[in-house]
Short mmCIF file of C-alpha atoms in Angstrom, two decimals:
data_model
loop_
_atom_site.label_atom_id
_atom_site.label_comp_id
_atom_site.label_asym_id
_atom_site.label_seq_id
_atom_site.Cartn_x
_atom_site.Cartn_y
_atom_site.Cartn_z
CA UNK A 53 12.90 2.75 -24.71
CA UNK A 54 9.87 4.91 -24.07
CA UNK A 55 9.84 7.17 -21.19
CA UNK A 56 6.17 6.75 -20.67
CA UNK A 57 5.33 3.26 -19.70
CA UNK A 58 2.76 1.07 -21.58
CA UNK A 59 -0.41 -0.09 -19.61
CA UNK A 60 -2.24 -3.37 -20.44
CA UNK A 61 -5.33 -5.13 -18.50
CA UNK A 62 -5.77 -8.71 -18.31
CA UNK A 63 -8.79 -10.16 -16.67
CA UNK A 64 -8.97 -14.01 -14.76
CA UNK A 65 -12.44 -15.36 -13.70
CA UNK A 66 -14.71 -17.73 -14.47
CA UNK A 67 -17.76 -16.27 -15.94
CA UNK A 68 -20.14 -18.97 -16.14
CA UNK A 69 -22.87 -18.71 -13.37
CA UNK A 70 -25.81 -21.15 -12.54
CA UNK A 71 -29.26 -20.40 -13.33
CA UNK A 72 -30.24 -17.76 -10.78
CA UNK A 73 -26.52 -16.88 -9.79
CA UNK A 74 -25.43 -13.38 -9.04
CA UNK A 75 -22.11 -13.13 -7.71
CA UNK A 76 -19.30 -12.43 -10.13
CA UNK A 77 -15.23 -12.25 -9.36
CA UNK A 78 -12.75 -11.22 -10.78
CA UNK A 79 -8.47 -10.86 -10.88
CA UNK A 80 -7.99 -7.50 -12.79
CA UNK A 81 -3.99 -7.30 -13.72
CA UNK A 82 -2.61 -4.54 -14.69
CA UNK A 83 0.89 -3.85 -16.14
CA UNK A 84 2.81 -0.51 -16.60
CA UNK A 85 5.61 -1.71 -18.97
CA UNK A 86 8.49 0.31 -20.97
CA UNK A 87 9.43 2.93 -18.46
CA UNK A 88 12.66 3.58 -17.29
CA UNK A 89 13.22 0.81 -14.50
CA UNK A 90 15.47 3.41 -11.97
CA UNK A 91 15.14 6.64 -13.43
CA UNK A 92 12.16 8.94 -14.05
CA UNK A 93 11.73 10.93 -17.44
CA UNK A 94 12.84 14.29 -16.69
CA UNK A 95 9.09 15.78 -18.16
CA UNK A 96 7.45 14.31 -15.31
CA UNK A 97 7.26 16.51 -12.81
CA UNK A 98 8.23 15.20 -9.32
CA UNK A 99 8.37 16.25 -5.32
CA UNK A 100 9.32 13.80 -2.77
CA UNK A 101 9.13 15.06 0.88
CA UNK A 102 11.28 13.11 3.39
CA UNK A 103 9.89 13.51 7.12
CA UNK A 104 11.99 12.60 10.13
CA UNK A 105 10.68 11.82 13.87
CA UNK A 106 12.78 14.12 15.93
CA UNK A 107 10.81 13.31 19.16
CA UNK A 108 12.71 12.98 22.30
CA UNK A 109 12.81 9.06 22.16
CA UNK A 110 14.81 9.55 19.24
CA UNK A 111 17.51 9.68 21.37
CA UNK A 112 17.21 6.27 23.15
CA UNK A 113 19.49 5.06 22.22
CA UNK A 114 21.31 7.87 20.06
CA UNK A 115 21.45 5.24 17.05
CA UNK A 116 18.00 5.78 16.07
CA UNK A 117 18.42 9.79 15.86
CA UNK A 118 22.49 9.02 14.12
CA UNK A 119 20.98 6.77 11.55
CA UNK A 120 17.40 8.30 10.45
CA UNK A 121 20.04 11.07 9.49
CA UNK A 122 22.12 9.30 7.79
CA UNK A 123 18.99 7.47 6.52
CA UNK A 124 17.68 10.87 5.23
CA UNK A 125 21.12 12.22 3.82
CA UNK A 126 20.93 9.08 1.68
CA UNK A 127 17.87 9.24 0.95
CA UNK A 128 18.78 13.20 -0.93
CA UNK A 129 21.79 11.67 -2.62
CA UNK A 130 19.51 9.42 -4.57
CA UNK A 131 16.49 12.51 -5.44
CA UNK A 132 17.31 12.63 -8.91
CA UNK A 133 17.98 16.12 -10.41
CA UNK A 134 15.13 18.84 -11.17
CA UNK A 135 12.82 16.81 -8.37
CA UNK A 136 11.63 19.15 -6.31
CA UNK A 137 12.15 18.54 -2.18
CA UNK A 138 12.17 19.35 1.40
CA UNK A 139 13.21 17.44 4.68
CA UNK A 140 10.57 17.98 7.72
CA UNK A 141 11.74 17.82 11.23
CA UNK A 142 8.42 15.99 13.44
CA UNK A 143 7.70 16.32 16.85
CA UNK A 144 4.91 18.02 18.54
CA UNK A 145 4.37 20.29 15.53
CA UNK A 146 6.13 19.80 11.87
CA UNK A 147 9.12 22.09 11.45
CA UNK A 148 11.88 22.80 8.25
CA UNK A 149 14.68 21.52 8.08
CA UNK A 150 15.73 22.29 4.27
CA UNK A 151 14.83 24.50 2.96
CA UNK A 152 14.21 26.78 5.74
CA UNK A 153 10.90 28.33 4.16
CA UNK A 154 8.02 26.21 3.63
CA UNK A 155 8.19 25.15 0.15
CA UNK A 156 10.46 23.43 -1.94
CA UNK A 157 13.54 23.44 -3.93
CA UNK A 158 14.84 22.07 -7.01
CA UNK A 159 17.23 19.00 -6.65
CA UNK A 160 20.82 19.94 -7.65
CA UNK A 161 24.47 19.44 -6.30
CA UNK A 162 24.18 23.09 -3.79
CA UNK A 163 21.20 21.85 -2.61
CA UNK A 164 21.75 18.30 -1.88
CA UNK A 165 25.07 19.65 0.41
CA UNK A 166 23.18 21.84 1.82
CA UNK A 167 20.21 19.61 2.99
CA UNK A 168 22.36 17.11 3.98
CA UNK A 169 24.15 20.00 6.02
CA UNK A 170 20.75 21.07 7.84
CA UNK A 171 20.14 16.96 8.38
CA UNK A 172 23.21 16.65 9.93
CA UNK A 173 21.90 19.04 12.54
CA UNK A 174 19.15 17.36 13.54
CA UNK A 175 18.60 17.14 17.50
CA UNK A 176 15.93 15.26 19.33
CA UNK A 177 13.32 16.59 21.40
CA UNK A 178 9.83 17.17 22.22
CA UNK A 179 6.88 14.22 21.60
CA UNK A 180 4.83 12.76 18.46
CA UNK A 181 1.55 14.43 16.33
CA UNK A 182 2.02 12.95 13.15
CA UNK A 183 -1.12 14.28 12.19
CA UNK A 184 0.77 18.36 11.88
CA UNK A 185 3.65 16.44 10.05
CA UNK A 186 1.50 15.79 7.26
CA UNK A 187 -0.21 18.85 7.30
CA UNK A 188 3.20 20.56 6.59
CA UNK A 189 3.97 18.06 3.79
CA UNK A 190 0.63 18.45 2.54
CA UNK A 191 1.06 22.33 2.17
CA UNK A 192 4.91 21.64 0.61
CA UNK A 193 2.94 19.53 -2.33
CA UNK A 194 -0.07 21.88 -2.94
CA UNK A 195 1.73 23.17 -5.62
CA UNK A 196 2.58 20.38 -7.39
CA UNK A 197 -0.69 19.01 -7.96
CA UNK A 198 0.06 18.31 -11.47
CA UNK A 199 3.36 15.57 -10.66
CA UNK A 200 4.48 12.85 -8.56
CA UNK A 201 4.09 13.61 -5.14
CA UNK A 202 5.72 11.07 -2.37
CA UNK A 203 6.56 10.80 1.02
CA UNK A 204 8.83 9.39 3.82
CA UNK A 205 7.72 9.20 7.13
CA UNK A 206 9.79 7.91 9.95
CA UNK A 207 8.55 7.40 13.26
CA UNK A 208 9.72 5.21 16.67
CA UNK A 209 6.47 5.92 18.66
CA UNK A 210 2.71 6.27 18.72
CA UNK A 211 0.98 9.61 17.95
CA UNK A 212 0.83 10.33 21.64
CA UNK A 213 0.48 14.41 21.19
CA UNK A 214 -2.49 15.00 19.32
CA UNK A 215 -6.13 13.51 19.45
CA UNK A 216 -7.09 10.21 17.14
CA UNK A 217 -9.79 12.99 15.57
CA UNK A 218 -6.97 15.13 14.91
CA UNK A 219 -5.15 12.31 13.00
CA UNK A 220 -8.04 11.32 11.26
CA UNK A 221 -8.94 14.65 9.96
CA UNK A 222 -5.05 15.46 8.47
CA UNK A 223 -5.49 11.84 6.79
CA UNK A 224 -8.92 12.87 5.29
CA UNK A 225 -7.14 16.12 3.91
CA UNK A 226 -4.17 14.42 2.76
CA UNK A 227 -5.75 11.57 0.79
CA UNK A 228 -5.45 11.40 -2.72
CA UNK A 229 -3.12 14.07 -2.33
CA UNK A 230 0.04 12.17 -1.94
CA UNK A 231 1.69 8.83 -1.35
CA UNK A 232 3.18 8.28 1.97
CA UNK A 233 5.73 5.25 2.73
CA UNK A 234 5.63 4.73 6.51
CA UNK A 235 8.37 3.44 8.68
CA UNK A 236 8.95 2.40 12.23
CA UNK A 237 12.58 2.46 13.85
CA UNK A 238 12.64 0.28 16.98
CA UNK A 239 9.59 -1.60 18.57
CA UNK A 240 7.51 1.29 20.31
CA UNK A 241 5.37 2.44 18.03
CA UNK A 242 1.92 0.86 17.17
CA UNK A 243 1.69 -1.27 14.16
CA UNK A 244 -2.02 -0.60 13.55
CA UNK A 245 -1.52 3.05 14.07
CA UNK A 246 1.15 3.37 11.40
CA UNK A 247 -1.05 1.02 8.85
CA UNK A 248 -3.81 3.40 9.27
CA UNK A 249 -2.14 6.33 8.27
CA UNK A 250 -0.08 3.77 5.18
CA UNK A 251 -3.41 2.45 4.02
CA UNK A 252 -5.26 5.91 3.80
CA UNK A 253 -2.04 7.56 1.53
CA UNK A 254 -1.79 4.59 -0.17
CA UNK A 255 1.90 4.07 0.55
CA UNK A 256 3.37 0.90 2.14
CA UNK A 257 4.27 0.33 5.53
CA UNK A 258 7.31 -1.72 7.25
CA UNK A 259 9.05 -2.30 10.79
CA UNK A 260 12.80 -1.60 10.63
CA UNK A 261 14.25 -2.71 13.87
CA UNK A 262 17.78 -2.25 14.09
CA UNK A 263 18.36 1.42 13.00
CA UNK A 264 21.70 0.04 10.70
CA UNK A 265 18.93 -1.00 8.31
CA UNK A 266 17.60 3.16 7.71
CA UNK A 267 19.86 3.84 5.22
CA UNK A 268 19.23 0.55 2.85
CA UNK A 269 15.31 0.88 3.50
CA UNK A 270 15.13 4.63 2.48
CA UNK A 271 17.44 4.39 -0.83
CA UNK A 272 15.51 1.48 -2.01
CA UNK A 273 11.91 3.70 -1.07
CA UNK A 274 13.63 7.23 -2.83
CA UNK A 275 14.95 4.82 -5.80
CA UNK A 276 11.15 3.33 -6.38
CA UNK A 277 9.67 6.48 -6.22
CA UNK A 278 12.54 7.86 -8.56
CA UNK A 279 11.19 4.94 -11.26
CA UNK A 280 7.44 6.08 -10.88
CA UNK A 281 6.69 7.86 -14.45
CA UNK A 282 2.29 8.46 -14.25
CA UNK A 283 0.87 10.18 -11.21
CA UNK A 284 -2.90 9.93 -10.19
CA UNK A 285 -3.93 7.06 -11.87
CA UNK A 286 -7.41 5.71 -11.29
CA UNK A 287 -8.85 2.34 -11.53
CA UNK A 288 -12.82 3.20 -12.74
CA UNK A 289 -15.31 0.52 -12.86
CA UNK A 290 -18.48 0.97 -14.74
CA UNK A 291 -21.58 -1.52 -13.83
CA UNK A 292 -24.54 -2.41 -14.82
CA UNK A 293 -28.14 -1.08 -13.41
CA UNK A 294 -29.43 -2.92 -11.23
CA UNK A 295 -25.69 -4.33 -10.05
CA UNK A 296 -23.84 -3.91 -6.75
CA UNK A 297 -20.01 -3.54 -6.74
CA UNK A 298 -19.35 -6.00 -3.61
CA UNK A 299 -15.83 -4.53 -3.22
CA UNK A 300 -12.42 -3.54 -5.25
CA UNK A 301 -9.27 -4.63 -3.02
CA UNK A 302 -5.63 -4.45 -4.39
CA UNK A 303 -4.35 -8.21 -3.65
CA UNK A 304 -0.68 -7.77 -5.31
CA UNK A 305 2.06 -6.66 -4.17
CA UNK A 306 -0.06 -6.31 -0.84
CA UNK A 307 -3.99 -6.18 0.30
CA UNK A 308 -5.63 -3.11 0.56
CA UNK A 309 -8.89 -2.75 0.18
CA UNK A 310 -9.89 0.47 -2.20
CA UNK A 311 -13.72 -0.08 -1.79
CA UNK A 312 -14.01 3.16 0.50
CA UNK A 313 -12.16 5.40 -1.86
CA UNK A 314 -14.48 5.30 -4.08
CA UNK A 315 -15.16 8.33 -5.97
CA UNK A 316 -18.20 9.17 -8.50
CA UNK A 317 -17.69 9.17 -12.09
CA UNK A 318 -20.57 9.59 -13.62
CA UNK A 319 -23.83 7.41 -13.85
CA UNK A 320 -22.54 3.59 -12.39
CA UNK A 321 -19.33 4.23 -12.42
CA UNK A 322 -16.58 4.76 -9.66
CA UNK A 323 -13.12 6.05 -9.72
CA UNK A 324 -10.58 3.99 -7.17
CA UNK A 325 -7.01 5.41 -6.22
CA UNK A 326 -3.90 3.40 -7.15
CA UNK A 327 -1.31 5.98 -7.10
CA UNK A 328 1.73 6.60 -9.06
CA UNK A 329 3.17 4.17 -11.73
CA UNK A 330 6.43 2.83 -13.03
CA UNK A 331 7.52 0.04 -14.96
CA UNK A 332 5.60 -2.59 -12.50
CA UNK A 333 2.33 -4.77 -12.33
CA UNK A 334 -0.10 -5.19 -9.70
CA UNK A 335 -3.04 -7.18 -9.03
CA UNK A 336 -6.89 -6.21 -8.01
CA UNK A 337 -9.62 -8.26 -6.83
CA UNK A 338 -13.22 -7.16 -7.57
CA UNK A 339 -16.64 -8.54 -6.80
CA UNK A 340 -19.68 -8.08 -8.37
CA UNK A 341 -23.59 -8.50 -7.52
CA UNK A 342 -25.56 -8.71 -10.53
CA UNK A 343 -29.16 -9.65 -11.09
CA UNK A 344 -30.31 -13.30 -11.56
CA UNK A 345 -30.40 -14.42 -15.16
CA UNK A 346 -31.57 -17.34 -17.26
CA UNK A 347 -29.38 -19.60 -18.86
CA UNK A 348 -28.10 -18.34 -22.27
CA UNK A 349 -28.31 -14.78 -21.03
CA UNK A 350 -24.62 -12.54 -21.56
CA UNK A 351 -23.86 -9.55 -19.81
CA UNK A 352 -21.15 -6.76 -19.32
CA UNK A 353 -21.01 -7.42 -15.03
CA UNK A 354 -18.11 -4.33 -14.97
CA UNK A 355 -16.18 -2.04 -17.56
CA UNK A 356 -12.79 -1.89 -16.26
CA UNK A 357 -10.88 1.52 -17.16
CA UNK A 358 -7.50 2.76 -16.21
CA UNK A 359 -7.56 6.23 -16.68
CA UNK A 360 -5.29 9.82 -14.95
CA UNK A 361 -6.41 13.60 -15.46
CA UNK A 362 -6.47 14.98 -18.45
CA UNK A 363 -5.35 19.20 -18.76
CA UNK A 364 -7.59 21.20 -17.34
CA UNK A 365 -11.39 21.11 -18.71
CA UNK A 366 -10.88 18.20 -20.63
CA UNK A 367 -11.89 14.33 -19.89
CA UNK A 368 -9.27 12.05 -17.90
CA UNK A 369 -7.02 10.04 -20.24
CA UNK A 370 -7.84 6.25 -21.13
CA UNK A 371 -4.65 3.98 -20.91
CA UNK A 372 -6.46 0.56 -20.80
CA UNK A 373 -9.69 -0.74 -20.43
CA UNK A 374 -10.99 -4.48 -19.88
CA UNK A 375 -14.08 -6.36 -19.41
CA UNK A 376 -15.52 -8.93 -16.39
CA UNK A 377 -18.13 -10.70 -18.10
CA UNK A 378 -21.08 -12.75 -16.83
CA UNK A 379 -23.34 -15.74 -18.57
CA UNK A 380 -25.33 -18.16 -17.31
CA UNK A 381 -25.26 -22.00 -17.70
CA UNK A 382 -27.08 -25.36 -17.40
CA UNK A 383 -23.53 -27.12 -17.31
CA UNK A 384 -22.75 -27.11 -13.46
CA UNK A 385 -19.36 -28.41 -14.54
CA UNK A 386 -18.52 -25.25 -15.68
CA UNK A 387 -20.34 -22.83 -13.30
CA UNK A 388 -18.61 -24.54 -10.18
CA UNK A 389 -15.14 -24.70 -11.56
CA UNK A 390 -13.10 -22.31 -9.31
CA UNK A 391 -10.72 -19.81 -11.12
CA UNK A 392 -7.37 -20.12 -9.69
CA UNK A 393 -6.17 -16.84 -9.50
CA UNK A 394 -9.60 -15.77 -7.58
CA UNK A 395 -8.89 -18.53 -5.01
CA UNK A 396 -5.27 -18.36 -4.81
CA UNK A 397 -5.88 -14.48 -3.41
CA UNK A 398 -8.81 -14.97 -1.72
CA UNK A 399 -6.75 -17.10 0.33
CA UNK A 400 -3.99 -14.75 0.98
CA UNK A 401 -6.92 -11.54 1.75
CA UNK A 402 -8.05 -14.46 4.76
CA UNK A 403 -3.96 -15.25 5.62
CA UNK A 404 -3.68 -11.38 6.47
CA UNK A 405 -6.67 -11.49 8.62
CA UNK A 406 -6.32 -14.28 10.79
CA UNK A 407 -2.93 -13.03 11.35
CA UNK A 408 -3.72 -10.10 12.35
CA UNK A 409 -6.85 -11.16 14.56
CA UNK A 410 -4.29 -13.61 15.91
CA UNK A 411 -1.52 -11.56 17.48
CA UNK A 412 -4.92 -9.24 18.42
CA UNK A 413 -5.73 -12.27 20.75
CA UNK A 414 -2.40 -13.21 21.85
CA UNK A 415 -2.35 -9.85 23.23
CA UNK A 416 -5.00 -10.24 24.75
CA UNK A 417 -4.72 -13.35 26.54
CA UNK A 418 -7.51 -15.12 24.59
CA UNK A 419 -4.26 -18.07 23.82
CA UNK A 420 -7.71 -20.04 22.16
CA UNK A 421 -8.46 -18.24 19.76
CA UNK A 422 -4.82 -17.09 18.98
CA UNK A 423 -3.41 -20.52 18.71
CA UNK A 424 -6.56 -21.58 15.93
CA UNK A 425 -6.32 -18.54 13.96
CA UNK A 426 -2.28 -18.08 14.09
CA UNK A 427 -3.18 -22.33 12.91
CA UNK A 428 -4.92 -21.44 10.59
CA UNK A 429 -2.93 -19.06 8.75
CA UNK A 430 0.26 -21.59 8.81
CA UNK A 431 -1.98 -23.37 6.70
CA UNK A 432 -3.20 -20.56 4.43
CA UNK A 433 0.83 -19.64 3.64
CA UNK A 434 1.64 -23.51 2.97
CA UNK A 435 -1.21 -23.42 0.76
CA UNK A 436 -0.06 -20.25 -1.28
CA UNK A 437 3.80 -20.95 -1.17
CA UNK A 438 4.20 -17.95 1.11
CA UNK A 439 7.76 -18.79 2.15
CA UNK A 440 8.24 -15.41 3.85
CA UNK A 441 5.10 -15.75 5.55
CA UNK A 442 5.60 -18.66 7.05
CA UNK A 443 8.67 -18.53 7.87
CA UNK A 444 7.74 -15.09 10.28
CA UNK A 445 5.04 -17.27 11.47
CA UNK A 446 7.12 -20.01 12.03
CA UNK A 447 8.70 -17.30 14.99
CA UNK A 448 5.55 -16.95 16.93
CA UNK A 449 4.22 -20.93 16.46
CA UNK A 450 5.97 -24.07 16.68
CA UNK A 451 4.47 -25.81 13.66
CA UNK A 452 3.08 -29.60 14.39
CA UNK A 453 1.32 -29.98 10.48
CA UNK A 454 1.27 -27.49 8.35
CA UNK A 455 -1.08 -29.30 6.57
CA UNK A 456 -4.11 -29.30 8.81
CA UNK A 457 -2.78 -25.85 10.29
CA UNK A 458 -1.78 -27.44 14.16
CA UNK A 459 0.13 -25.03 16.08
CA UNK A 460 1.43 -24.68 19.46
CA UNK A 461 1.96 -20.76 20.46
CA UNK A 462 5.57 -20.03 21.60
CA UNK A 463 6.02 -18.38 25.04
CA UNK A 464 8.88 -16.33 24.60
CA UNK A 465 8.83 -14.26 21.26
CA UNK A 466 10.88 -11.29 20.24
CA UNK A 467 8.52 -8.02 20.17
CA UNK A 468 10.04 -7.33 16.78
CA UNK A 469 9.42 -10.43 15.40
CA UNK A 470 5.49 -10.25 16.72
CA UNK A 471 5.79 -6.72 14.41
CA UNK A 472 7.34 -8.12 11.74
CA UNK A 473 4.46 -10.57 11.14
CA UNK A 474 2.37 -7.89 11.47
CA UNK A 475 3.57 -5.76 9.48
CA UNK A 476 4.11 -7.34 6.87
CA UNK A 477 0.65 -10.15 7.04
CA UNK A 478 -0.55 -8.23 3.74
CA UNK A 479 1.94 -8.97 1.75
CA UNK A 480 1.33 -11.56 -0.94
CA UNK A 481 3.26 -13.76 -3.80
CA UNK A 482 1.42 -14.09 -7.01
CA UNK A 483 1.66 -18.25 -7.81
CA UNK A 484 0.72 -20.96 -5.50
CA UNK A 485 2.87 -23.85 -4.05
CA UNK A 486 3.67 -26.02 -7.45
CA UNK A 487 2.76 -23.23 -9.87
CA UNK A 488 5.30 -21.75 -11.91
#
């Protein structure tokens, strides 16, 4: 088996527009295969950072400060050997736990006791300013620039102890820097806060709510990043004069919508994020506005490239490359026809929208608007096959017909089944109800 996985591009859409038509879509898949599935190659270079909320709330109840460190002890056991790592203590500033000097150490069997030692240590105290915790982790990974760089963050409130500007500016220094995976222990901490800082390190985020479940969540996040093999990779998209890229979104595993991170690449051409890579495949979405043609007319509407850094002072590294094409027809039987693949997550971009605008209105006592958009995405997941979807939904609504989307909202619902929804609205399942 190689240790370097094998990238391929695959392009869905129906290219056919009518006479005069200008907006093109596309389902860009790309798949990293050939990589070891659990364990990195030891020439990649790797640093994983694991940072642990040791705010004062920690301690109420004690299980949430007893199991983030047994969470985190875990969480060393699995950092493979030769990764370099550190443990970060957050509260109202960032503080180390192991090693004691900023910077990190090579993975090994002394140093694994001995940060699981300093863990075991831990005390909580003090309040929340995420935005100096990954500062500190920022400064661990500046030199390792050249590897895999990934984070843990674990949190059980909201960043009460620094500004929102103060936040924003550490996430505008750390992105594209590192990926951070972002947890919340308990139910008081703020699900669009923690998305926020997910979305702009493009990590994942999740609820856990009984502290037990620490230890299970952060082996499974150390073992993923473990299988990750190609850092920095890039999604660039080349387009024609004259065209407008509408958007690029990520719609598989979850929705997240790369058209802000765009970065120039030379004349019509843009580089998007997408992190580090294993042996895994995800879906992108991507829109394009091109100018009006007559029918017969062909045309290149994007150059799709996947491409990481090449050494220093040379040109970034091709690893696939694909094409979303454009030609316009007479036959409207052709220029109508929807692709599947465009609709099918199209459908599940909306699902994560109304849900989220829908708990936004239960909140805030506007039950209208909840119950018809909370309605409508019932009827969004039935339409996709989103079993876990609708089942969380099926927590918050009693369901009348799925079909139509009719929904009555339930009075009494669990706070961490609200978050769950949340949480978790943007993730998506790649076949529709009756598809294989």
């Amino acid at each position: 088996m190689s240790e370097q996985p094998q990238f391929s591009i695959k392009i869905d859409q129906n290219r056919f527009l009518p006479e005069g038509g200008r907006e093109v879509h596309a389902i860009v898949s790309v798949e990293a295969t050939g990589a070891p599935a659990s364990a990195m190659p030891d020439t990649a270079e790797a640093a994983e950072v694991i940072i642990i909320d040791t705010s004062g709330s920690m301690s109420y109840p004690d299980t949430k400060l007893r199991s983030a460190v047994a969470a985190a002890q875990t969480a060393v056991d699995t950092i493979r050997d030769g990764v370099y790592f550190a443990v970060v203590s957050g509260a109202n500033s960032a503080t180390m736990v192991y090693p004691h000097m900023a910077r990190l150490v090579r993975a090994d069997a002394r140093t694994r006791v001995e940060a699981k030692h300093a863990v075991g240590r831990l005390q909580a105290q003090g309040g929340t300013a995420i935005g100096s915790w990954l500062r500190l982790a920022d400064e661990l990974f500046d030199s390792h620039q050249r590897g895999i760089r990934h984070a843990i963050l674990l949190t059980d409130g909201n960043n009460q102890h620094e500004t929102v500007e103060e936040l924003d500016a550490a996430l505008a220094r750390c992105s594209g820097r590192f990926v951070c995976d972002c947890r919340g222990v308990g139910t008081d901490w703020e699900v669009a806060e923690l998305r926020k800082i997910s979305s702009a390190l493009l990590g994942s985020v999740d609820i856990v709510a009984d502290p037990q479940d620490l230890v299970a969540d952060f082996q499974a996040m150390t073992e993923a990043a473990m299988g990750k093999a190609v850092a920095d990779v890039m999604l660039r998209v080349w387009t024609p004069q004259a065209a407008r890229l509408r958007f690029v979104k990520q719609v598989m595993p979850s929705v997240q919508d790369l058209t802000a991170k765009r970065m120039a690449a030379g004349p019509q051409a843009g580089d998007y994020p997408i992190g580090a890579w294993g042996s895994e495949s995800r879906d992108y979405h991507i829109s394009v506005e091109v100018p009006p043609g007559e029918v017969g007319k062909e045309l290149r509407a994007a150059w799709v490239k996947l491409v990481v850094p090449g050494p220093a002072g040379q040109e970034p590294r091709v690893l696939a490359t694909g094409n979303v094409l454009a030609q316009w027809t007479d036959d409207e039987a052709a220029s109508t026809r929807i692709n599947a693949r465009v609709a099918h997550y199209t459908g599940q971009a909306e699902l994560a929208e109304v849900i989220q605008e829908g708990l936004q209105a239960r909140k805030d006592g506007d039950l209208e608007t909840a119950t018809a958009r909370l309605g409508r995405a019932v009827r969004l997941a039935d339409e996709a096959g989103n079993e876990a979807i609708t089942t969380l939904l099926r927590k918050v609504v009693d369901v009348v017909d799925p079909v139509t989307g009719t929904v009555r909202l339930k009075k009494n619902v669990d706070k961490a089944d609200e978050m769950s929804l949340d949480t978790r609205s943007t993730k998506t399942v790649r076949t529709r109800k009756g598809e294989g």
